[in-house]
Coordinates of C-alpha atoms in Angstrom, one line a residue:
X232 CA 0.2 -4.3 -30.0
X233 CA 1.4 -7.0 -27.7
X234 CA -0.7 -10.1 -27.3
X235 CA 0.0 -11.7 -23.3
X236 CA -1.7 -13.1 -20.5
X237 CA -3.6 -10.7 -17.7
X238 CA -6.0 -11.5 -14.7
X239 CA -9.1 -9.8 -15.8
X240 CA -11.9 -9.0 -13.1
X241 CA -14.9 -9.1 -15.3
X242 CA -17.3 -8.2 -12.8
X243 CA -16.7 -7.9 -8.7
X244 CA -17.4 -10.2 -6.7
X245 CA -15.9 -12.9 -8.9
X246 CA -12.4 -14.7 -9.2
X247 CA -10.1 -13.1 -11.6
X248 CA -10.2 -14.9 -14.7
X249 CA -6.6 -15.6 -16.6
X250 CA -7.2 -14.4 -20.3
X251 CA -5.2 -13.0 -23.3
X252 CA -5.2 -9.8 -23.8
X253 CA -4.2 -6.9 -26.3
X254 CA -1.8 -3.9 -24.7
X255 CA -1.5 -1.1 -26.8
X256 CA 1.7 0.5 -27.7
X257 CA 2.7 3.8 -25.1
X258 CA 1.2 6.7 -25.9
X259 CA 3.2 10.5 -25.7
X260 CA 4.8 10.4 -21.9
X261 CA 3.8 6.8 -21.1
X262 CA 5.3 3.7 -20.8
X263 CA 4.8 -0.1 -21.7
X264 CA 6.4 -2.3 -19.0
X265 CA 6.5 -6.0 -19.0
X266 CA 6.0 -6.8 -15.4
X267 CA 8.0 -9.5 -13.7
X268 CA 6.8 -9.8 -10.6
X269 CA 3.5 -8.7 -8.6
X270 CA 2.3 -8.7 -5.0
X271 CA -1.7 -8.9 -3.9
X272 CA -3.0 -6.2 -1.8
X273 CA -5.9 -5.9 0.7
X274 CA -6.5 -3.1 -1.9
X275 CA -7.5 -5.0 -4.7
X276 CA -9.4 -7.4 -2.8
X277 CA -11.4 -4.3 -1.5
X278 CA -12.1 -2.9 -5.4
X279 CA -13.3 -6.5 -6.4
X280 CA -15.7 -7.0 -3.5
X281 CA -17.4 -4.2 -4.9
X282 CA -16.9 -2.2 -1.8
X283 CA -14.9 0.6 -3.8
X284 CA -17.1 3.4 -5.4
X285 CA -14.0 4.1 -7.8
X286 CA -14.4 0.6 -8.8
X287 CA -15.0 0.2 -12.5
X288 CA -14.8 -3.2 -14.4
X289 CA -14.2 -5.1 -16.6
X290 CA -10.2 -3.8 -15.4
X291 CA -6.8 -5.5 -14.6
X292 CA -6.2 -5.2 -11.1
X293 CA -2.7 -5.1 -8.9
X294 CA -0.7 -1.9 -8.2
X295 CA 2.6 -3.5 -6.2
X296 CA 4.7 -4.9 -9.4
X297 CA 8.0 -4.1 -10.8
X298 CA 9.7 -4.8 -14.2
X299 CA 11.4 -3.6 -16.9
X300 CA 10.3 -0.7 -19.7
X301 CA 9.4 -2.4 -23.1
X302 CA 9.2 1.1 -24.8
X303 CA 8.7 4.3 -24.6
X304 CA 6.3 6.5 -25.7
X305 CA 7.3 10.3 -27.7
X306 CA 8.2 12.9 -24.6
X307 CA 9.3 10.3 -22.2
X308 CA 13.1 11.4 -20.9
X309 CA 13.6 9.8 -17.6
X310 CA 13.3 5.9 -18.8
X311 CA 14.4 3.8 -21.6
X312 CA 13.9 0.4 -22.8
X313 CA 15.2 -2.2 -20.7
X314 CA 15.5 -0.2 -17.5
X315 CA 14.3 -2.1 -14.4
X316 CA 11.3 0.0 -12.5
X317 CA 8.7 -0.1 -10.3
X318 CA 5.3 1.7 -11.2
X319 CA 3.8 4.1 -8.8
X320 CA 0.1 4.6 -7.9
X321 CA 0.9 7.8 -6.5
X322 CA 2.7 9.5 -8.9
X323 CA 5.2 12.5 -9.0
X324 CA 4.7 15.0 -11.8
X325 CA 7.1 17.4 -9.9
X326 CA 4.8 20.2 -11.8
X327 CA 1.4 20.3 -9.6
X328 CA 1.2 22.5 -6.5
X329 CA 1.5 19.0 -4.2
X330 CA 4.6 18.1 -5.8
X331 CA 6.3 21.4 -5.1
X332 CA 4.6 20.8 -1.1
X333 CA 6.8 19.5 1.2
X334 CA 4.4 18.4 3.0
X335 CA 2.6 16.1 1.0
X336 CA 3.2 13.4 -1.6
X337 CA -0.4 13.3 -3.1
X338 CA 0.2 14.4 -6.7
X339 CA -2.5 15.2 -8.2
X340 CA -1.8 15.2 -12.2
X341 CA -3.6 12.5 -13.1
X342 CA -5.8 11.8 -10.6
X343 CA -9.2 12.5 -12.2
X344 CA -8.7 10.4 -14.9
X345 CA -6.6 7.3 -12.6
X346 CA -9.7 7.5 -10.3
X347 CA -11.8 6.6 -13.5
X348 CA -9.3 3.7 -14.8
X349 CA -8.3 5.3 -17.8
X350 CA -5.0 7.0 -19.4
X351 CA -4.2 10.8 -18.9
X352 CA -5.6 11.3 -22.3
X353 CA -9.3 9.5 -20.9
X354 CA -8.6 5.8 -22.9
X355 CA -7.6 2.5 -22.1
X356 CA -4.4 0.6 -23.5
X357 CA -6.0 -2.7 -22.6
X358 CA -8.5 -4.9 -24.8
X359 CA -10.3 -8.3 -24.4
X360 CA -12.5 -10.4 -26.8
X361 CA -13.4 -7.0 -28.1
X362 CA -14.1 -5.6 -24.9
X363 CA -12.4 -1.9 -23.4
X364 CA -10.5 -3.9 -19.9
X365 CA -10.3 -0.4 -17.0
X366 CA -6.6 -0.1 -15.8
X367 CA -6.9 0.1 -11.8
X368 CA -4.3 3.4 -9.6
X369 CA -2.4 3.8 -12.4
X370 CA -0.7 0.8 -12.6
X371 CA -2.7 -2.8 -13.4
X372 CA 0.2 -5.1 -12.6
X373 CA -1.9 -8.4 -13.0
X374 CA -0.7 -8.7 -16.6
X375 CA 2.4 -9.7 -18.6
X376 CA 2.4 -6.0 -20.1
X377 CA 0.7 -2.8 -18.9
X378 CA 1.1 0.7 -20.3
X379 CA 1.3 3.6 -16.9
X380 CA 2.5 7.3 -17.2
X381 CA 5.7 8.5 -17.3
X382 CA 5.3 10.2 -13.8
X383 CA 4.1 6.8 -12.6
X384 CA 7.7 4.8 -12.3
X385 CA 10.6 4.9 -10.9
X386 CA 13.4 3.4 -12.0
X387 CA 15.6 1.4 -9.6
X388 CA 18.6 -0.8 -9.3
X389 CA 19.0 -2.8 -12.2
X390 CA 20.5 -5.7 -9.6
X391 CA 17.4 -5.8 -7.3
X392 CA 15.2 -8.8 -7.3
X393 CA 11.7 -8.2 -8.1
X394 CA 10.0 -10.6 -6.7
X395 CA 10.9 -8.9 -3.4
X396 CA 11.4 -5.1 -4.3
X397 CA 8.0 -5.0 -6.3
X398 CA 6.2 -4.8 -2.6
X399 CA 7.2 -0.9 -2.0
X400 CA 4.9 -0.6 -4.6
X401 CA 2.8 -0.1 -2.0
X402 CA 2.5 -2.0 1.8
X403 CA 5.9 -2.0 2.6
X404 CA 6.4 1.5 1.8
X405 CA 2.8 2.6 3.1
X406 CA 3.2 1.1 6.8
X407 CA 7.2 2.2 7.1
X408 CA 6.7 5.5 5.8
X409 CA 3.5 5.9 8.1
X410 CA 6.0 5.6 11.2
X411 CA 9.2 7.6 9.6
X412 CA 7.7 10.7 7.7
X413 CA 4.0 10.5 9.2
X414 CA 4.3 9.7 12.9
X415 CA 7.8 10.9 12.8
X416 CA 8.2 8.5 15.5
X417 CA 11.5 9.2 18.2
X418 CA 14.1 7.4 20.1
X419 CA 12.4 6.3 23.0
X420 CA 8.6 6.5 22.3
X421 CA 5.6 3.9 23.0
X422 CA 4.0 2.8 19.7
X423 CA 0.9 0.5 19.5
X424 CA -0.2 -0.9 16.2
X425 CA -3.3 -2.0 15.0
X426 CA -2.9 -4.9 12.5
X427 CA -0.2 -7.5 12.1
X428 CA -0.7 -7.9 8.1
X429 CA 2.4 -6.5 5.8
X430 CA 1.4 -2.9 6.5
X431 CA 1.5 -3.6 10.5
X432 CA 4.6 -5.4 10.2
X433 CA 6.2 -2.3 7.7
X434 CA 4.9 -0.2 10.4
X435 CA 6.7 -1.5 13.3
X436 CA 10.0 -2.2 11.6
X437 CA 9.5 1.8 10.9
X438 CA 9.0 2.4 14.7
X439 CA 12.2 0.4 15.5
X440 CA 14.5 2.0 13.1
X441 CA 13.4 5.3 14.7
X442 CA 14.1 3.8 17.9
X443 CA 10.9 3.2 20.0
X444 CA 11.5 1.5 23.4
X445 CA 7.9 -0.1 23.1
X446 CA 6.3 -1.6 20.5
X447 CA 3.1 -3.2 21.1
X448 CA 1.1 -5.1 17.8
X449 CA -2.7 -5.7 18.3
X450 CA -4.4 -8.1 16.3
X451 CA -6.7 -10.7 16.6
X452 CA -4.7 -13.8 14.9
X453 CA -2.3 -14.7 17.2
X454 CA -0.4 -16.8 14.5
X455 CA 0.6 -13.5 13.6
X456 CA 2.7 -12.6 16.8
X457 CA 5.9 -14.4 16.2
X458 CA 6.4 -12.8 12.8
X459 CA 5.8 -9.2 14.6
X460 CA 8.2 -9.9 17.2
X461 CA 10.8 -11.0 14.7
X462 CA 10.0 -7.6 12.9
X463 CA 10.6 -5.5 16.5
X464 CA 7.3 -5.9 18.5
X465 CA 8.2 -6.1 22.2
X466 CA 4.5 -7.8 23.2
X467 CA 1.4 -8.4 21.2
X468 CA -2.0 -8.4 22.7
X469 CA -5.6 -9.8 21.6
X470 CA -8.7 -7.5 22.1
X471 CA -10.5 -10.8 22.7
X472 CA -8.6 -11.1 26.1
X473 CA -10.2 -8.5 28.0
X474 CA -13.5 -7.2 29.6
X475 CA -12.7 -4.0 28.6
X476 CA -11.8 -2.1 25.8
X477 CA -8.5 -2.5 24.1
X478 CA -8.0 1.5 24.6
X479 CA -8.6 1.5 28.0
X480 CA -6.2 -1.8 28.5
X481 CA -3.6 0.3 26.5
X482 CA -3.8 3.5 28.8
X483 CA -3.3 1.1 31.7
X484 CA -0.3 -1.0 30.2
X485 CA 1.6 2.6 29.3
X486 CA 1.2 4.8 32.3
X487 CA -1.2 6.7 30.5
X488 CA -1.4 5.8 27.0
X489 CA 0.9 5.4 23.7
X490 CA 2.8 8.3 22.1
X491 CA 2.2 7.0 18.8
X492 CA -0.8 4.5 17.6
X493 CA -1.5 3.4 14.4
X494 CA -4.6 1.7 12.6
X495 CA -3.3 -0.6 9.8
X496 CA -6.5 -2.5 9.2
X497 CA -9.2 -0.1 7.3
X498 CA -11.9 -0.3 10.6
X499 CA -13.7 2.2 12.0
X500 CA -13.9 1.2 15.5
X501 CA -10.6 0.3 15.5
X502 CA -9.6 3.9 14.0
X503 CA -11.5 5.5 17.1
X504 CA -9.6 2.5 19.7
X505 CA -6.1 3.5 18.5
X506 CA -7.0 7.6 19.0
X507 CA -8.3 7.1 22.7
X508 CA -5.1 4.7 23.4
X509 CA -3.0 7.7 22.7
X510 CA -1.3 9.5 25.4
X511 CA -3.0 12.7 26.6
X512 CA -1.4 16.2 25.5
X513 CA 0.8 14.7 23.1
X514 CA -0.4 11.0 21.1
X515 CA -0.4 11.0 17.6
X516 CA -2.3 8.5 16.2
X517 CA -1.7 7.9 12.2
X518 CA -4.7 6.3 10.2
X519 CA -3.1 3.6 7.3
X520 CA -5.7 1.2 6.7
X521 CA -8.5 1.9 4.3
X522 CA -12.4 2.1 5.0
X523 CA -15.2 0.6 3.0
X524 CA -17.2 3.5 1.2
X525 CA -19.5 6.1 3.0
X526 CA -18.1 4.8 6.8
X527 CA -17.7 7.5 9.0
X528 CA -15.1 7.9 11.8
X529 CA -16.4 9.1 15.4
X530 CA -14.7 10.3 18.9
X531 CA -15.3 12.8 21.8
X532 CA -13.8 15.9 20.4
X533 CA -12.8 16.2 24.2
X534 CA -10.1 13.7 22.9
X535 CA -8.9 16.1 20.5
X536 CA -9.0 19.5 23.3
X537 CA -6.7 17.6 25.2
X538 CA -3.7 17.3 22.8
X539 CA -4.1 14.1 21.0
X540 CA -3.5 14.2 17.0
X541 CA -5.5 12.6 14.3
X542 CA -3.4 11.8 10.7
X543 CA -3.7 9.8 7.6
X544 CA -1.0 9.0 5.4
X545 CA -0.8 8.0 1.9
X546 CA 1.9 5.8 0.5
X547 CA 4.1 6.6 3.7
X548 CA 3.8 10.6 2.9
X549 CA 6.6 8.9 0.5
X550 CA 7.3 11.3 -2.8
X551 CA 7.5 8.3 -5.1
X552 CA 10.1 9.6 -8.2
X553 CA 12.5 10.2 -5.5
X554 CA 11.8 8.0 -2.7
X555 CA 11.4 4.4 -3.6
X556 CA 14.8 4.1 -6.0
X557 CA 16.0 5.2 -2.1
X558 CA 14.2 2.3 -0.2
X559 CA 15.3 0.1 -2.7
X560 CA 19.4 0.9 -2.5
X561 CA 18.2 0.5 1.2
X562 CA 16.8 -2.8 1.2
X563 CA 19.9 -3.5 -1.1
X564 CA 22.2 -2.7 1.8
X565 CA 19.9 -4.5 4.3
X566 CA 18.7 -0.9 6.2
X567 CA 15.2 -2.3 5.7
X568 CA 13.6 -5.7 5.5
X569 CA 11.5 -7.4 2.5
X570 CA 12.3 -11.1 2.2
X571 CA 10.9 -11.8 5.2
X572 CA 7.5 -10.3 4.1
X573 CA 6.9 -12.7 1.4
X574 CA 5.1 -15.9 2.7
X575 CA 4.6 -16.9 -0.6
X576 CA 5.5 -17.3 -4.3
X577 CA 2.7 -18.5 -6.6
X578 CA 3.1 -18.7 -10.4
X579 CA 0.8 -15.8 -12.3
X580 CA -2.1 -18.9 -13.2
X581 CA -2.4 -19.4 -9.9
X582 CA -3.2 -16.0 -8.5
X583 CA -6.8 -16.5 -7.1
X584 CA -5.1 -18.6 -4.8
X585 CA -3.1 -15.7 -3.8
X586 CA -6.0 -14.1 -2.8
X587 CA -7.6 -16.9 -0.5
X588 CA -4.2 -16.6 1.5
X589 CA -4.4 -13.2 1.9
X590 CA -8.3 -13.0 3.2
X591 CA -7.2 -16.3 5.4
X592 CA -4.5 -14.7 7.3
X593 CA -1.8 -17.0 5.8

């Protein structure tokens, strides 16, 4: 048993709280990794608000880390101590009948028991002051050590830093993939996206590198427009500056509306805005972001009749095992950008700070 530090949420609501805690050794095909580096995610923000109907506490939060494998449990063949690797909250079991899909990367192996913040085998690897501590997607990356399944890691580049490679974890990879595999975005097509936070900004350096002549960002926070423009974003616009609805100002600025729209922020509304500013007979507009429980989304379905598509996407439609070890060789040889995501780097103690710059825009 190892004996380190971990952000505990004891209840929602409230800030994490830094405590020690006891990590079990791995179990049969699992894995103990002492995590270097972590990111914060609207996603965990959203499971300690209490918003999230999964939610189960008291649990170690965070699910965009990287690191390097401590040990190995018996079964494991595809890590071994001191390998550098990111862990996955969607894994890859290769086995189920959405691994052997093409289509999708939603794995569902271990979902049951992820959705319930335990281990396959339906117990926890973490303790505090006596107390069972929930893991959180597989992955609990606000501590020093965490224990995740084998089919939850990839290993990557031993030469990457992780300080910057541990966000495809998740927002990097989620918003990029949502334009390359979801959208399938082309050479020459109108994009519009909804949200300028990491995922927004993921998403639009996806619809450059597939080559959109337009790229137009949508949020709110105009402190956030330089930063998409660096990122490929020919305009950004502010809902708050018209009399009409954003859609409608969309269809007017695109001779019809967008071929591709996506909603990076979790809102409803929004969700039905970036639908209706898609192009007639042939917009595509890609859900990212993630509603609050029970919310419902709503359009005409006349909408639908003539020729506009409604997606989702998961991780970027990214199979994990396979892909990330990619995006990282191609962040390596500068095909995609991280750095210029990070805004900041706080030490571990200091990670309820982290937080308030996330839910301030900063």
């Amino acid at each position: 048993v190892i004996k380190c530090k971990a952000a505990v949420a004891w209840e929602a609501g409230k800030p994490l709280s830094l405590e020690e805690v006891e990590v079990a050794p791995p179990k049969a095909h699992e894995v103990r990794i002492k995590i270097v580096a972590t990111a914060v995610c609207h996603t965990d923000a959203y499971t300690l608000s209490g918003a999230d109907p999964e939610g189960c506490f008291p649990v170690i939060l965070g699910h965009e880390g990287a690191g390097i494998v401590e040990s190995i449990g018996e079964g494991v063949t595809k890590v071994k101590p001191g390998d550098t690797v990111i862990p996955l909250y969607i894994p890859q079991c290769g086995e189920c009948k959405f691994c052997k899909n093409p289509k999708t990367n939603l794995c569902q192996k271990i979902r049951i028991t992820q959705g319930k913040g335990l281990m396959p085998d339906g117990t926890s690897r973490f303790t505090c002051k006596g107390k069972q501590i929930y893991h959180f997607m597989g992955t609990s990356t606000f501590s020093e050590y965490t224990v995740v399944a084998d089919i939850s890691v990839a290993k990557i580049d031993a030469a990457a830093p992780l300080d910057k490679v541990c966000l495809l974890g998740c927002g990097i990879s989620t918003g990029y993939g949502a334009a390359i595999n979801t959208a399938k975005v082309e050479p020459g097509s109108t994009c519009a996206v909804f949200g300028l936070g990491g995922v927004g900004l993921a998403v639009i350096m996806g619809c450059k590198t597939a080559g959109a002549s337009r790229i137009i960002g949508i949020d709110l926070n105009k402190d956030k427009y330089t930063k998409a423009k660096e990122f490929g974003a020919t305009e950004c616009i502010s809902p708050q500056d018209f009399k009409k609805p954003i859609q409608e100002v969309l269809v007017e600025m695109t001779d019809g509306g967008v071929d591709y729209s996506f909603e990076c922020i979790g809102n409803v509304g929004v969700m039905r805005s970036a639908l209706e500013a898609c192009h007639k007979g042939w917009g595509v507009s890609v859900i990212v972001g993630v509603a609050a429980a029970g919310q419902e989304i709503s359009t005409r379905p006349f909408q639908l009749v003539t020729g506009r598509t409604w997606k989702g996407t998961a991780f970027g439609g990214w199979k994990s095992v396979d892909s990330v070890p990619k995006l990282v060789t191609d962040y390596m040889s500068k095909k995609i950008k991280i750095d210029e995501f990070v805004t900041h780097t706080l030490p571990f103690d200091k990670i309820n700070e982290a937080f308030e710059l996330m839910h301030t825009g900063k």
